[in-house]
Amino acid sequence: MIFTLRPWQISDIESLAKYANNVNLTTFFTNRFPIPYTENDAKNFIEIAINDKPMLKYAIEINGEAVGGIDFHPQTDILCKNIEIGYWIGEPFWGKGIMTEVVKQIIPIGFKRFDVTRIYAKCFGKNIASQKVLENAGFKLEARFENIIYKYEAFQDELIYSVRKQ
């Protein structure tokens, strides 16, 4: 399936709310992510994304519609040579290999635009799909922290994957 990474636009409010308002999607998100996810939530997020300098948040567009996103999260202080990524895609697009290709496409962007030597991502221990995305995109498992995530009244492991600048 063909996708485009592009800046978020105000015209994406409806599609962002449509795909982000899904409890199945948020199972592996932090609790800061609102559910239900409203058009007002989408508007607030997009306004932040548009004002990021440099651009940190990218929409994933398929068939003219924003169906997910991938973000850079720069680190500071002694971690300043690292940048975290976070990503998601709407449930109708799960299991199609799209997110692996999105992550592969974002890696060179991260190393070119930011003065970093390591790009990393965290995922829940039970999020096998996200683990496969990262592994298939060339990330290596660096660490497993046992039972540190607490969501829905249960503990889970946190996994950290990274790719290093060659």
XYZ file of C-alpha atoms in Angstrom:
166
model
C 0.000 0.000 0.000
C 1.360 3.399 -0.968
C 1.754 6.009 1.763
C 3.214 9.480 2.089
C 4.909 11.065 5.098
C 3.975 14.724 5.242
C 3.316 17.587 7.657
C 0.031 17.586 9.548
C -2.588 20.035 8.224
C -5.687 21.576 9.774
C -7.684 19.692 7.132
C -6.597 16.427 8.858
C -8.717 17.058 11.965
C -11.597 14.814 10.930
C -9.452 11.885 9.773
C -7.154 12.119 12.809
C -10.122 11.967 15.159
C -11.633 9.128 13.138
C -8.571 6.861 13.341
C -7.251 7.888 16.773
C -10.592 7.401 18.520
C -10.083 3.655 18.986
C -9.548 1.937 22.325
C -7.773 -0.947 20.541
C -5.190 1.534 19.286
C -4.601 3.068 22.696
C -4.019 -0.252 24.468
C -0.294 0.363 24.058
C -0.294 4.159 24.466
C 0.465 6.203 27.552
C -2.503 7.297 29.609
C -2.002 10.907 28.435
C -3.604 9.971 25.107
C -7.288 10.838 25.444
C -9.995 8.294 24.762
C -12.459 9.124 23.425
C -10.332 11.129 21.007
C -12.357 14.079 19.750
C -12.018 16.530 16.900
C -10.988 19.105 19.507
C -8.151 16.785 20.618
C -7.135 16.428 16.969
C -7.230 20.201 16.436
C -5.058 20.804 19.519
C -2.504 18.190 18.416
C -2.333 19.482 14.839
C -1.849 23.077 16.002
C 1.137 21.933 18.083
C 2.497 19.872 15.178
C 2.233 22.780 12.741
C 4.190 25.043 15.109
C 7.055 22.609 15.811
C 10.376 24.023 14.610
C 11.993 21.871 13.358
C 9.162 19.644 12.235
C 8.828 16.725 14.672
C 5.438 15.216 13.813
C 4.541 13.601 10.497
C 1.186 12.430 9.211
C 0.953 9.110 7.406
C -1.294 9.670 4.405
C -2.971 6.864 2.468
C -5.455 7.526 -0.318
C -5.556 11.243 0.530
C -6.374 10.687 4.204
C -4.212 11.026 7.343
C -4.434 7.549 8.905
C -1.613 7.644 11.459
C 1.501 9.445 12.554
C 5.142 9.200 13.500
C 6.925 11.668 15.774
C 10.431 12.560 16.854
C 11.029 13.243 20.546
C 14.425 14.962 20.953
C 16.310 14.247 24.158
C 18.302 16.749 26.191
C 21.241 17.003 28.558
C 23.423 13.877 28.551
C 21.026 12.125 26.144
C 21.223 14.908 23.542
C 22.707 12.578 20.883
C 19.582 10.396 21.039
C 16.100 10.860 19.644
C 13.027 8.790 20.388
C 10.342 7.959 17.852
C 6.727 7.137 18.508
C 4.262 5.931 15.911
C 0.768 4.622 15.278
C -1.525 3.762 12.407
C -5.285 3.291 12.269
C -6.601 -0.212 12.869
C -7.818 -0.780 9.269
C -4.144 -0.600 8.208
C -2.692 -3.019 10.767
C -0.808 -6.085 9.565
C -0.081 -4.745 6.091
C 3.615 -3.890 6.600
C 2.963 -0.158 6.228
C 4.390 0.885 9.586
C 7.633 -1.023 9.003
C 8.111 0.952 5.785
C 7.206 4.217 7.556
C 9.843 3.561 10.244
C 12.427 2.653 7.589
C 11.673 5.956 5.829
C 11.926 8.052 9.009
C 15.381 6.738 10.041
C 17.407 8.674 7.436
C 15.283 11.770 8.074
C 16.146 11.593 11.761
C 19.859 11.175 11.197
C 19.948 13.939 8.572
C 17.876 16.558 10.425
C 19.133 16.021 13.950
C 22.630 15.820 15.396
C 22.091 12.355 16.856
C 23.840 8.999 16.747
C 20.967 6.839 18.011
C 17.260 6.618 17.241
C 15.242 4.567 19.685
C 11.696 3.472 20.405
C 9.981 2.006 23.436
C 7.197 -0.520 23.290
C 5.060 -2.584 25.608
C 6.189 -6.155 26.146
C 2.855 -7.494 24.897
C 2.899 -5.341 21.749
C 4.290 -8.004 19.434
C 3.260 -6.048 16.318
C 5.339 -3.034 17.333
C 8.303 -5.250 18.189
C 8.119 -6.783 14.695
C 7.893 -3.328 13.103
C 11.097 -2.239 14.816
C 12.969 -5.490 14.178
C 11.946 -5.512 10.500
C 13.082 -1.882 10.206
C 16.574 -2.786 11.472
C 16.255 -1.844 15.149
C 17.947 -4.033 17.756
C 16.553 -4.862 21.174
C 18.684 -3.068 23.770
C 16.799 -3.558 27.002
C 13.830 -5.152 28.679
C 12.556 -3.631 31.913
C 10.341 -6.138 33.640
C 6.927 -5.129 34.936
C 7.420 -1.360 34.945
C 4.423 -0.369 32.807
C 1.121 -0.319 34.655
C -1.935 -0.059 32.423
C -5.432 -1.449 32.774
C -4.623 -2.779 36.254
C -1.805 -5.016 35.019
C 1.966 -4.804 34.773
C 3.893 -5.220 31.536
C 7.493 -5.135 30.439
C 8.919 -2.170 28.553
C 11.252 -2.921 25.651
C 13.732 -0.460 24.162
C 14.930 -0.860 20.589
C 17.440 1.296 18.730
C 19.255 1.844 15.500
C 22.623 3.578 15.406
C 24.099 5.942 12.850
C 26.632 4.143 10.684
